[in-house]
Amino acid sequence: MSETLTALPATETLADPIIELRGVSKRFSKTLDFAGRIAKRLGANLREEVVHAVDGLDLTIRKGEVVGLVGESGCGKSTLGRMVAGIMPASEGSILWRGRDMKSLNAAETREAKLRTQMIFQDPYASLNPRLKVQEIVGEAPQFHGMAKRGEIGSYVDEQLRRAGLDPALKARYPHQFSGGQRQRIGIARALAVQPEFLVCDEAVAALDVSIQAQILNLFMKLRRELDLTYLFISHDLGVVEHLSDRVVIMYLGRVVEEAPAEEVFRRPNHPYTKALLAEVPRIEARKRAFAGVKGEIPSPLDPPSGCHFHPRCPFAFDRCRVERPALRPVGPAHRSACHLNDAA
Amino acid sequence: MSAPTLEVRNLRTHFFTRGGVVKAVDDVSFTVEAGKVMGLVGESGSGKTVTGFSILGLVDAPGRIAGGQILFKGRDLATLPEAEMRGLRGNRIAMIFQDPMMTLNPVLRIDTQMIETVLAHAKVSREEARQRSRDALGQVGIPSPDERLKAYPHQFSGGMRQRVAIAIALLHKPDVIVADEPTTALDVTIQGQILAEAQKLCAQFGTALVWITHDLSVVAGLADDIAVMYAGKVVESGPVTQVLDAPLHPYTLGLIGSVPSRNRRGEPLRQIPGMTPSLLNLPAGCAFRSRCPRAEPGCAEPPPMAEYRPGQHARCIHPHQEAVAA
């Protein structure tokens, strides 16, 4: 494989990782209540319910990269985004910020790391405080962190708003006076106000109309060029991810099933789930096509299938898939996939 | 040739609010033949859902149908007395909503709700009604329908719930189904399953389907004809291939340009500047003119709907007549 390594994109070989996840898991458990504990002591078949939202996941994001994270609802992509953004601790494994474990950082360094990573949320209606004016929403954090002096905060906020494509004259208004697209711009201005280098966008355009979605996507690309930003772009919309990302990571039920440069994923998908997902995406170019549909439902993360999580829906599943968890293995340059079929071939 | 199954002619549904008259639907016309799929496309606030509600006679005060006709096999639904409308709704004309929890009563079992629907329009025994409900669930691909009939809505996943809602809509093999964004809340693989069911049923029973959506890609794969709505008006309509490959109206062109998959990777998307105008104070003339790159003084006059190519109409005085490069 060594000769193919030279074909790696520059970001893969040159840039330093900005964030690294090593064997990260996140479990949510519902502990038994008092009655439940008594019933269990008396021999009832009760156990604590544990959801493995993210299950032993490795991921590296390098400086300047746009990584698209794709998956269906319940696959753990938002949980992963929150852990990367540092607003939710991992249950297991380590998260490295610029090569250093987040747990080993002191208080000031942790604050610095968290400040450099900002998050943009899906719902521009729920993520802005309705009782604060736009200038307060955008200006609060930089003022607290001393990025702008008290006297200069007005012009600082103006600059943030202008960069996000909003008229600074509107800064004395409240969020409800803005449309969905404008609110998303406020959310972007707020994130940019603390001068981050890494943005986690969790379904940031999903709630917007198509024409507004295009405006916001263009804004993301413009900001990337101007501010040299790194993105983790979480979305269920493959079209958006294909357009924006350098590298795509596909998740299914808490695990990465495939990871590759964007063009490679869409041209040569390896994992059966990726193939099914790509086949199901409605394309504007495809006319009067027959939809087929992947069989079955997404299983409950409370009780995931054994072995490969996708095997109950996979048309190629064989015995080994039911018992053994497939590892993420290279199948091409910078292309990794977790499927036992690759070993058989 | 007999009359089409559904023909909407110059429909106007207005809401008479204290703030003024909101012309949510203002001169909308389209036709759906039996077994065909009509895609009604628009952004939020374009009036596509109100059009669907108007067809089913579900517009509540302060809104009402202020003009136009909704011809169902030649009968005008807009002027039909409520008693007769009740005989048709859920029977010959059915609706599927975006959120299946809107259709399903959370405290009743599926069988109760389905049998009730059957008995509302058919004189059959309870046993026969249960049989029909079971068959309908089987048709939309719900495994072990006998057991699932006894379940409550919360015991189903989102995709399964939407299938139940579709099964209820299908109980009387209606002639027209109005589907309002039925797959928007669903995941891609589940959406594929629902679209497959819709295609199959349309072909099987000759149902005329009105598919309301904001997603041009879904319409591209599913519909025969398409009508694009903007600010309460149909701005372009025609066969789906023509409209998507050679759009006449600048708005349609802009919408298609905004879809990421159509563009080259990493390049800026062709965005439409500005945002949808408020329906309360629409500018006179073409509502799109403030966002339109081709706007000219003549646009201040309301443009008429005109046929520029066979079957393809647009409400624009300077349509894109030249072939558009993909």
XYZ file of C-alpha atoms in Angstrom:
671
model
C 0.000 0.000 0.000
C 2.972 2.306 0.486
C 3.035 3.595 -3.085
C -0.607 4.652 -2.902
C 0.030 6.697 0.211
C 1.535 9.479 -1.873
C -1.897 9.986 -3.453
C -3.327 11.156 -0.149
C -4.794 14.650 -0.112
C -2.503 17.269 1.384
C -4.631 17.658 4.490
C -4.127 14.004 5.340
C -0.374 14.135 5.416
C 0.555 17.706 6.259
C -1.758 19.348 8.725
C -1.679 18.553 12.403
C -4.725 16.952 13.927
C -6.832 19.546 15.691
C -8.862 16.936 17.473
C -8.475 13.191 17.833
C -10.894 10.678 19.277
C -9.487 7.370 20.466
C -11.891 4.594 21.364
C -14.491 7.091 22.503
C -17.796 5.773 23.824
C -20.794 7.505 25.267
C -23.335 5.614 27.288
C -26.589 6.971 28.608
C -28.089 4.855 31.332
C -31.364 5.020 33.130
C -30.840 3.841 36.677
C -33.566 1.865 38.378
C -35.852 3.820 40.663
C -36.621 2.785 44.243
C -39.472 0.431 43.309
C -37.329 -1.079 40.579
C -34.445 -1.763 42.952
C -36.751 -3.536 45.407
C -38.352 -5.557 42.652
C -34.896 -6.565 41.441
C -33.842 -7.628 44.908
C -36.961 -9.748 45.062
C -35.850 -11.478 41.907
C -37.596 -9.536 39.157
C -35.848 -9.600 35.793
C -35.022 -5.901 35.680
C -31.819 -4.283 34.565
C -30.566 -0.800 34.001
C -31.237 0.392 30.479
C -28.078 1.474 28.749
C -27.923 3.188 25.362
C -24.577 3.019 23.607
C -24.980 6.268 21.709
C -21.363 6.183 20.570
C -19.485 2.908 20.707
C -15.691 2.739 20.617
C -15.135 5.346 17.939
C -11.887 6.661 16.438
C -11.827 9.881 14.483
C -9.167 12.383 13.536
C -9.906 15.868 12.282
C -6.988 17.852 10.896
C -6.508 21.565 10.708
C -8.310 23.162 7.765
C -10.346 20.095 6.962
C -14.105 19.873 6.464
C -15.298 16.523 7.744
C -18.875 15.535 6.919
C -20.538 13.221 9.407
C -23.527 11.400 7.960
C -26.012 9.110 9.597
C -29.676 8.549 10.229
C -31.516 9.542 13.377
C -30.332 7.733 16.470
C -26.920 6.843 15.046
C -25.131 9.001 17.621
C -23.902 11.746 15.319
C -25.162 14.586 17.500
C -23.728 12.978 20.641
C -20.403 12.675 18.872
C -20.587 16.336 17.844
C -21.261 17.393 21.409
C -18.318 15.406 22.722
C -16.039 16.885 20.071
C -17.249 20.370 20.981
C -16.443 19.643 24.612
C -19.928 20.215 25.971
C -20.431 16.571 26.880
C -17.838 14.299 28.487
C -17.035 10.888 27.027
C -17.837 7.772 29.084
C -14.778 5.972 27.797
C -11.752 6.629 25.646
C -9.792 9.810 25.221
C -10.299 13.016 23.277
C -7.082 14.754 22.258
C -6.957 18.489 21.603
C -3.918 19.333 19.476
C -2.320 16.068 20.524
C -2.947 16.449 24.266
C -5.582 14.590 26.238
C -8.382 16.937 27.266
C -8.336 15.379 30.733
C -4.690 16.307 31.274
C -5.202 20.009 30.495
C -5.364 22.524 33.336
C -8.343 24.819 33.817
C -7.023 27.677 31.694
C -6.038 25.340 28.855
C -9.402 23.601 28.959
C -11.155 26.939 28.667
C -8.927 27.881 25.768
C -9.635 24.586 23.991
C -13.371 24.912 24.487
C -13.324 28.501 23.297
C -11.513 27.535 20.100
C -14.267 25.012 19.359
C -17.711 26.439 18.810
C -20.968 24.803 17.904
C -23.765 25.829 15.553
C -27.076 24.192 16.267
C -29.873 22.855 14.122
C -32.800 24.849 15.400
C -32.266 28.594 15.078
C -35.476 29.088 17.054
C -34.372 27.155 20.123
C -30.689 28.050 20.242
C -31.038 31.806 20.749
C -32.191 33.327 24.029
C -35.477 35.051 23.123
C -35.066 37.653 25.866
C -31.698 38.971 24.776
C -31.076 41.455 22.008
C -28.867 40.363 19.141
C -26.017 42.586 20.345
C -26.142 40.880 23.744
C -26.299 37.385 22.231
C -23.265 38.068 20.067
C -21.401 40.366 22.442
C -21.698 38.542 25.748
C -19.024 35.898 25.267
C -16.256 38.076 23.738
C -16.766 40.648 26.483
C -16.526 38.012 29.185
C -13.402 36.510 27.678
C -11.810 39.895 27.219
C -11.619 39.796 23.438
C -13.013 43.286 23.145
C -12.818 46.186 25.550
C -16.010 47.497 27.049
C -15.900 50.623 24.915
C -15.197 48.762 21.703
C -17.750 46.001 22.076
C -20.256 47.800 19.831
C -17.953 47.953 16.837
C -16.732 44.422 17.552
C -20.318 43.083 17.404
C -20.954 45.070 14.201
C -17.995 43.384 12.584
C -19.189 39.894 13.607
C -22.681 40.564 12.263
C -21.373 41.979 9.000
C -19.180 38.917 8.546
C -22.212 36.651 9.000
C -24.139 38.666 6.422
C -26.405 40.630 8.739
C -26.997 44.370 8.782
C -25.486 45.730 12.053
C -28.356 48.244 12.171
C -30.577 45.353 13.308
C -28.487 44.547 16.389
C -30.904 46.094 18.869
C -33.645 43.701 17.827
C -34.761 40.481 19.489
C -34.467 37.040 17.830
C -38.204 36.723 17.150
C -37.973 39.649 14.748
C -35.812 37.623 12.378
C -36.529 34.874 9.853
C -35.076 31.373 10.163
C -32.152 32.077 7.837
C -31.288 35.323 9.625
C -31.426 33.589 13.006
C -28.992 30.990 11.760
C -26.714 33.889 10.782
C -27.021 35.258 14.330
C -25.994 31.830 15.627
C -23.003 31.877 13.281
C -22.030 35.419 14.356
C -22.227 34.328 17.990
C -19.959 31.361 17.354
C -17.455 33.445 15.387
C -17.363 36.200 18.001
C -14.968 34.239 20.211
C -12.547 33.667 17.309
C -12.792 29.885 17.080
C -10.724 27.765 14.749
C -13.014 24.749 14.758
C -16.777 24.772 14.170
C -19.091 21.859 14.885
C -22.249 22.338 12.803
C -25.009 20.004 13.940
C -27.616 19.876 11.147
C -27.041 23.598 10.754
C -29.070 23.934 7.551
C -31.677 21.195 8.064
C -34.395 23.554 9.287
C -33.994 26.031 6.434
C -35.706 26.355 3.066
C -33.724 25.308 -0.001
C -32.920 28.815 -1.214
C -31.931 29.971 2.292
C -29.957 26.757 2.822
C -27.848 27.640 -0.217
C -27.128 31.094 1.226
C -25.953 29.643 4.542
C -23.838 26.941 2.866
C -22.169 29.609 0.754
C -21.525 31.611 3.929
C -19.873 28.585 5.562
C -17.575 28.163 2.572
C -16.708 31.856 2.486
C -15.872 31.874 6.212
C -13.723 28.814 5.782
C -11.577 30.616 3.218
C -11.420 33.880 5.147
C -10.811 32.564 8.645
C -9.071 29.267 7.876
C -11.688 27.329 9.807
C -11.956 23.603 10.394
C -15.431 22.081 10.320
C -17.167 18.992 11.561
C -20.321 19.157 9.505
C -23.022 16.848 10.844
C -25.939 16.193 8.527
C -28.350 13.566 7.344
C -28.413 15.227 3.922
C -25.880 13.527 1.672
C -26.219 16.214 -0.989
C -25.125 18.924 1.440
C -22.272 16.813 2.792
C -21.045 15.895 -0.680
C -20.971 19.517 -1.673
C -19.119 20.824 1.348
C -16.831 18.139 2.737
C -13.272 17.057 2.044
C -13.777 13.827 3.925
C -16.943 11.931 4.803
C -17.572 9.719 7.817
C -20.645 7.471 7.754
C -22.098 6.338 11.085
C -24.570 3.613 11.860
C -25.813 2.943 15.374
C -22.907 4.475 17.259
C -20.112 3.185 15.041
C -18.248 4.440 12.017
C -18.953 2.106 9.117
C -17.018 3.945 6.434
C -14.637 6.846 6.120
C -13.100 8.267 2.944
C -12.451 11.419 0.928
C -15.780 12.814 -0.273
C -15.365 12.028 -3.960
C -14.251 8.499 -3.196
C -17.267 7.761 -0.995
C -19.684 8.899 -3.650
C -17.851 7.219 -6.516
C -16.786 3.965 -4.854
C -18.813 3.303 -1.716
C -17.599 0.143 -0.022
C -19.906 -0.638 2.888
C -23.351 -2.092 2.030
C -24.980 0.539 4.267
C -23.262 3.384 2.437
C -24.317 1.869 -0.876
C -27.918 1.586 0.296
C -27.880 5.123 1.639
C -26.531 6.512 -1.628
C -29.080 4.542 -3.639
C -31.944 5.947 -1.582
C -31.020 9.619 -1.798
C -33.474 11.291 -4.151
C -31.493 13.075 -6.846
C -32.807 15.901 -8.900
C -31.170 14.354 -11.958
C -33.095 11.077 -11.562
C -36.553 11.107 -13.145
C -39.444 8.751 -12.525
C -37.195 6.237 -10.885
C -38.247 3.186 -8.944
C -37.597 3.575 -5.254
C -36.683 0.317 -3.599
C -35.927 1.018 0.015
C -33.518 -0.690 2.375
C -35.405 -3.424 4.157
C -36.244 -3.085 7.814
C -35.981 -0.388 10.411
C -33.091 1.216 12.213
C -32.734 -1.016 15.300
C -33.138 0.441 18.757
C -29.805 1.523 20.252
C -31.099 0.077 23.548
C -30.722 -3.378 22.142
C -28.406 -3.249 19.130
C -27.906 -6.348 16.982
C -24.860 -8.494 17.724
C -21.754 -8.468 15.561
C -22.093 -5.974 12.725
C -24.955 -3.645 13.631
C -26.155 -3.543 10.050
C -26.441 -7.316 9.516
C -30.251 -7.666 9.980
C -30.811 -5.247 7.079
C -27.814 -6.209 4.979
C -28.508 -8.239 1.826
C -25.006 -9.770 1.941
C -24.895 -10.760 5.625
C -23.348 -14.133 6.452
C -22.708 -16.031 9.673
C -19.617 -14.123 10.744
C -21.515 -10.795 10.582
C -23.855 -11.998 13.293
C -21.128 -12.696 15.847
C -18.054 -10.583 15.167
C -17.805 -6.826 15.125
C -16.016 -5.819 11.899
C -13.014 -3.531 12.358
C -12.485 -0.368 10.367
C -9.839 -1.441 7.823
C -8.215 0.350 4.881
C -9.758 -0.566 1.539
C -8.056 2.119 -0.525
C -6.051 5.318 -0.158
C -7.440 7.108 2.927
C -10.514 4.945 2.563
C -11.567 2.753 5.480
C -14.587 0.529 5.830
C -15.908 -1.825 8.509
C -17.252 -4.833 6.646
C -16.365 -8.529 6.779
C -16.997 -8.822 3.039
C -13.691 -7.062 2.406
C -11.836 -9.933 4.103
C -13.732 -12.580 2.170
C -12.911 -11.024 -1.175
C -61.454 11.806 -22.834
C -63.310 11.921 -19.514
C -62.843 14.676 -16.947
C -59.613 14.471 -14.932
C -59.887 13.117 -11.401
C -58.982 16.418 -9.823
C -58.910 19.820 -11.402
C -58.137 22.919 -9.395
C -59.107 26.098 -11.232
C -58.025 29.580 -10.123
C -58.289 28.630 -6.467
C -58.089 31.506 -4.006
C -57.949 30.812 -0.275
C -57.653 33.946 1.792
C -57.314 34.478 5.520
C -59.177 37.508 6.819
C -57.059 38.469 9.807
C -57.087 41.636 11.863
C -53.802 42.617 10.281
C -55.295 42.426 6.797
C -56.140 39.840 4.167
C -53.495 37.137 3.791
C -53.752 35.709 0.311
C -52.238 32.338 1.190
C -53.454 30.805 -2.054
C -54.033 33.242 -4.854
C -54.925 31.877 -8.265
C -53.688 28.282 -8.224
C -54.617 25.905 -11.029
C -53.523 22.353 -11.775
C -54.922 19.050 -12.970
C -54.249 15.497 -11.822
C -55.276 12.455 -13.853
C -55.973 9.027 -12.384
C -52.787 7.105 -11.580
C -50.604 10.194 -11.941
C -48.497 12.020 -9.399
C -48.578 15.788 -9.208
C -45.704 17.392 -7.298
C -46.612 20.663 -5.620
C -43.336 22.341 -4.719
C -42.650 25.476 -2.730
C -40.811 26.921 0.238
C -42.418 27.554 3.604
C -45.183 30.105 3.345
C -45.726 29.574 -0.369
C -49.264 28.278 0.191
C -48.742 24.655 -0.761
C -50.207 23.227 2.450
C -53.191 25.590 2.369
C -53.855 24.401 -1.189
C -53.938 20.830 0.124
C -56.234 21.790 3.008
C -58.536 23.614 0.584
C -58.938 20.478 -1.529
C -60.109 18.573 1.539
C -62.277 21.431 2.797
C -60.210 21.737 5.961
C -59.613 25.487 5.921
C -60.744 26.989 9.210
C -61.830 30.543 10.014
C -60.553 33.195 9.520
C -59.642 31.517 6.260
C -62.037 30.592 3.500
C -62.067 29.748 -0.157
C -62.606 33.143 -1.729
C -62.826 32.055 -5.327
C -62.146 29.444 -7.937
C -63.195 25.841 -8.309
C -61.950 22.470 -7.092
C -63.462 19.987 -9.517
C -63.449 16.391 -8.318
C -64.691 14.277 -11.248
C -66.628 17.313 -12.401
C -68.168 18.210 -8.979
C -67.100 21.490 -7.424
C -65.826 20.812 -3.902
C -65.456 24.509 -3.137
C -69.228 25.009 -3.013
C -70.213 21.558 -1.750
C -72.261 21.554 1.485
C -70.305 20.273 4.497
C -72.584 17.215 4.835
C -71.715 16.023 1.336
C -68.057 16.890 1.827
C -68.001 14.602 4.863
C -69.168 11.760 2.656
C -66.189 12.306 0.357
C -63.446 13.169 2.837
C -61.625 10.084 4.044
C -63.648 8.089 1.529
C -62.939 9.298 -2.014
C -60.395 11.965 -1.044
C -57.835 11.345 1.673
C -54.936 13.224 3.147
C -51.580 12.171 4.579
C -49.941 14.688 6.896
C -46.318 15.490 7.570
C -46.541 14.380 11.176
C -48.292 11.016 11.463
C -49.076 11.788 15.098
C -51.439 14.428 13.708
C -53.489 11.699 12.025
C -53.347 9.139 14.811
C -55.048 9.451 18.146
C -52.400 8.614 20.762
C -54.843 7.061 23.235
C -56.623 4.704 20.844
C -55.325 1.433 19.489
C -54.644 1.234 15.768
C -57.515 -1.205 15.204
C -60.043 1.114 16.890
C -58.982 3.982 14.681
C -58.931 1.993 11.474
C -62.239 0.182 12.037
C -63.844 3.505 12.883
C -62.657 4.907 9.572
C -64.007 1.912 7.646
C -67.388 2.013 9.355
C -67.714 5.759 8.787
C -68.163 5.244 5.063
C -69.013 1.569 4.464
C -71.915 -0.535 5.671
C -69.998 -3.615 6.691
C -69.759 -5.761 9.777
C -67.089 -5.036 12.401
C -65.362 -8.252 11.454
C -65.256 -7.252 7.789
C -63.929 -3.826 8.822
C -61.143 -5.440 10.842
C -60.310 -7.632 7.860
C -60.023 -4.582 5.604
C -57.847 -2.771 8.149
C -55.565 -5.768 8.360
C -55.253 -5.953 4.583
C -54.491 -2.238 4.355
C -51.663 -2.575 6.910
C -50.296 -5.513 4.947
C -50.389 -3.490 1.735
C -48.151 -0.759 3.109
C -45.607 -3.323 4.227
C -46.204 -3.588 7.964
C -45.039 -6.998 9.163
C -47.473 -9.205 11.176
C -50.461 -6.848 10.723
C -52.726 -8.902 13.004
C -50.586 -8.168 16.056
C -49.766 -4.607 15.056
C -53.492 -3.791 14.891
C -53.597 -4.151 18.663
C -50.729 -1.713 19.241
C -50.895 1.951 20.191
C -49.325 4.652 18.003
C -46.448 5.259 20.433
C -45.341 1.661 19.986
C -44.485 2.341 16.340
C -41.394 4.030 14.962
C -41.761 7.202 12.890
C -41.614 5.343 9.585
C -44.100 2.712 10.715
C -46.470 5.389 12.001
C -46.388 7.078 8.620
C -47.219 3.713 7.032
C -50.210 3.362 9.354
C -51.327 6.866 8.357
C -50.993 5.869 4.699
C -52.886 2.635 5.360
C -55.742 4.649 6.912
C -55.778 6.953 3.899
C -55.986 3.892 1.646
C -58.830 2.120 3.471
C -61.491 3.195 1.010
C -59.225 3.105 -2.041
C -59.676 6.830 -2.588
C -59.535 8.463 -6.000
C -57.400 11.321 -4.722
C -54.734 11.379 -2.009
C -53.210 14.661 -0.915
C -49.864 13.965 0.764
C -48.407 16.927 2.642
C -44.648 16.459 3.140
C -45.165 12.851 4.269
C -41.472 11.952 4.229
C -39.888 15.172 5.481
C -39.613 13.938 9.068
C -38.229 10.550 8.058
C -34.735 9.199 7.520
C -33.377 8.645 4.031
C -33.716 4.857 3.988
C -37.233 5.040 5.466
C -38.169 7.778 2.996
C -37.113 5.435 0.208
C -39.479 2.770 1.533
C -42.434 5.188 1.750
C -41.800 6.552 -1.748
C -41.702 2.997 -3.060
C -45.095 2.273 -1.443
C -46.591 5.458 -2.872
C -45.448 4.582 -6.389
C -46.782 1.053 -6.136
C -50.186 2.073 -4.801
C -50.650 4.800 -7.373
C -50.039 2.371 -10.198
C -52.101 -0.387 -8.602
C -55.290 1.506 -7.762
C -55.112 4.370 -10.234
C -55.089 6.913 -7.431
C -54.417 10.523 -8.334
C -51.712 11.703 -5.953
C -50.931 15.285 -5.011
C -47.487 15.222 -3.387
C -46.732 18.447 -1.519
C -43.057 18.963 -0.729
C -40.228 21.453 -0.538
C -37.768 18.879 -1.847
C -37.250 19.076 -5.600
C -35.212 15.871 -5.559
C -38.142 13.828 -4.237
C -40.466 15.269 -6.860
C -37.910 14.576 -9.593
C -38.017 10.868 -8.877
C -41.707 10.510 -8.104
C -43.925 12.958 -9.989
C -45.271 13.109 -13.528
C -46.141 16.774 -13.385
C -44.954 19.586 -11.190
C -46.304 22.928 -10.058
C -43.937 25.390 -8.396
C -45.541 27.798 -5.948
C -44.248 31.148 -4.770
C -46.099 33.554 -2.469
C -49.482 31.908 -3.039
C -49.270 31.593 -6.789
C -48.220 28.823 -9.135
C -45.312 30.420 -10.977
C -44.500 27.467 -13.194
C -46.130 24.171 -14.062
C -45.626 21.372 -16.547
C -44.222 17.886 -17.024
C -41.509 17.198 -14.479
C -38.716 16.590 -16.997
C -39.391 19.814 -18.857
C -39.700 21.970 -15.759
C -36.541 20.614 -14.122
C -34.417 20.430 -17.272
C -35.566 23.648 -18.879
C -37.182 25.864 -16.261
C -38.878 28.986 -17.584
C -39.352 30.985 -14.395
C -36.285 32.560 -12.732
C -37.534 31.291 -9.358
C -37.631 27.667 -10.550
C -34.165 28.108 -12.001
C -32.970 29.552 -8.685
C -34.478 26.702 -6.686
C -32.825 24.093 -8.894
C -29.521 25.945 -8.607
C -29.811 25.919 -4.818
C -29.872 22.118 -4.610
C -26.325 21.095 -3.646
C -26.113 17.857 -5.653
C -26.709 19.731 -8.885
C -23.699 21.940 -8.446
C -20.050 21.168 -8.699
C -18.520 20.214 -5.399
C -16.991 23.006 -3.344
C -18.124 25.800 -5.643
C -20.534 28.409 -4.356
C -24.171 27.445 -4.789
C -26.291 29.604 -7.046
C -28.311 31.203 -4.317
C -31.466 33.282 -4.562
C -30.830 36.595 -2.804
C -33.212 37.911 -0.158
C -36.066 35.998 1.397
C -39.681 35.069 0.879
C -41.855 38.179 1.193
C -44.540 38.464 3.853
C -47.943 37.577 2.448
C -49.515 40.458 4.348
C -48.002 43.172 2.210
C -47.022 41.669 -1.086
C -45.682 44.112 -3.642
C -47.923 44.732 -6.622
C -46.995 42.836 -9.741
C -44.663 39.863 -9.710
C -43.984 38.848 -6.078
C -40.551 37.514 -7.020
C -39.356 40.692 -8.656
C -37.363 42.009 -5.680
C -35.225 38.830 -5.757
C -35.198 38.326 -9.507
C -32.024 38.957 -11.512
C -34.115 39.657 -14.620
C -36.537 42.128 -13.056
C -37.481 45.079 -15.253
C -40.046 47.871 -14.968
C -42.675 45.727 -16.691
C -42.644 43.341 -13.696
C -44.637 45.868 -11.656
C -47.674 44.660 -13.605
C -48.972 41.248 -12.433
C -47.628 38.802 -15.030
C -50.202 36.437 -16.554
C -49.771 32.663 -16.648
C -48.803 31.802 -20.209
C -47.888 28.636 -22.086
C -44.383 29.027 -23.430
C -43.798 25.416 -24.436
C -46.377 22.657 -24.957
C -47.803 21.868 -21.507
C -45.333 24.124 -19.711
C -46.753 27.317 -18.248
C -45.021 30.127 -16.409
C -46.083 33.357 -14.757
C -43.287 35.533 -16.074
C -42.839 38.147 -18.771
C -39.208 37.309 -19.468
C -38.859 33.529 -19.049
C -35.680 31.579 -19.700
C -36.554 30.358 -23.188
C -33.040 29.322 -24.122
C -31.956 25.811 -23.225
C -30.309 25.672 -19.808
C -27.048 23.888 -19.338
C -27.256 21.303 -16.579
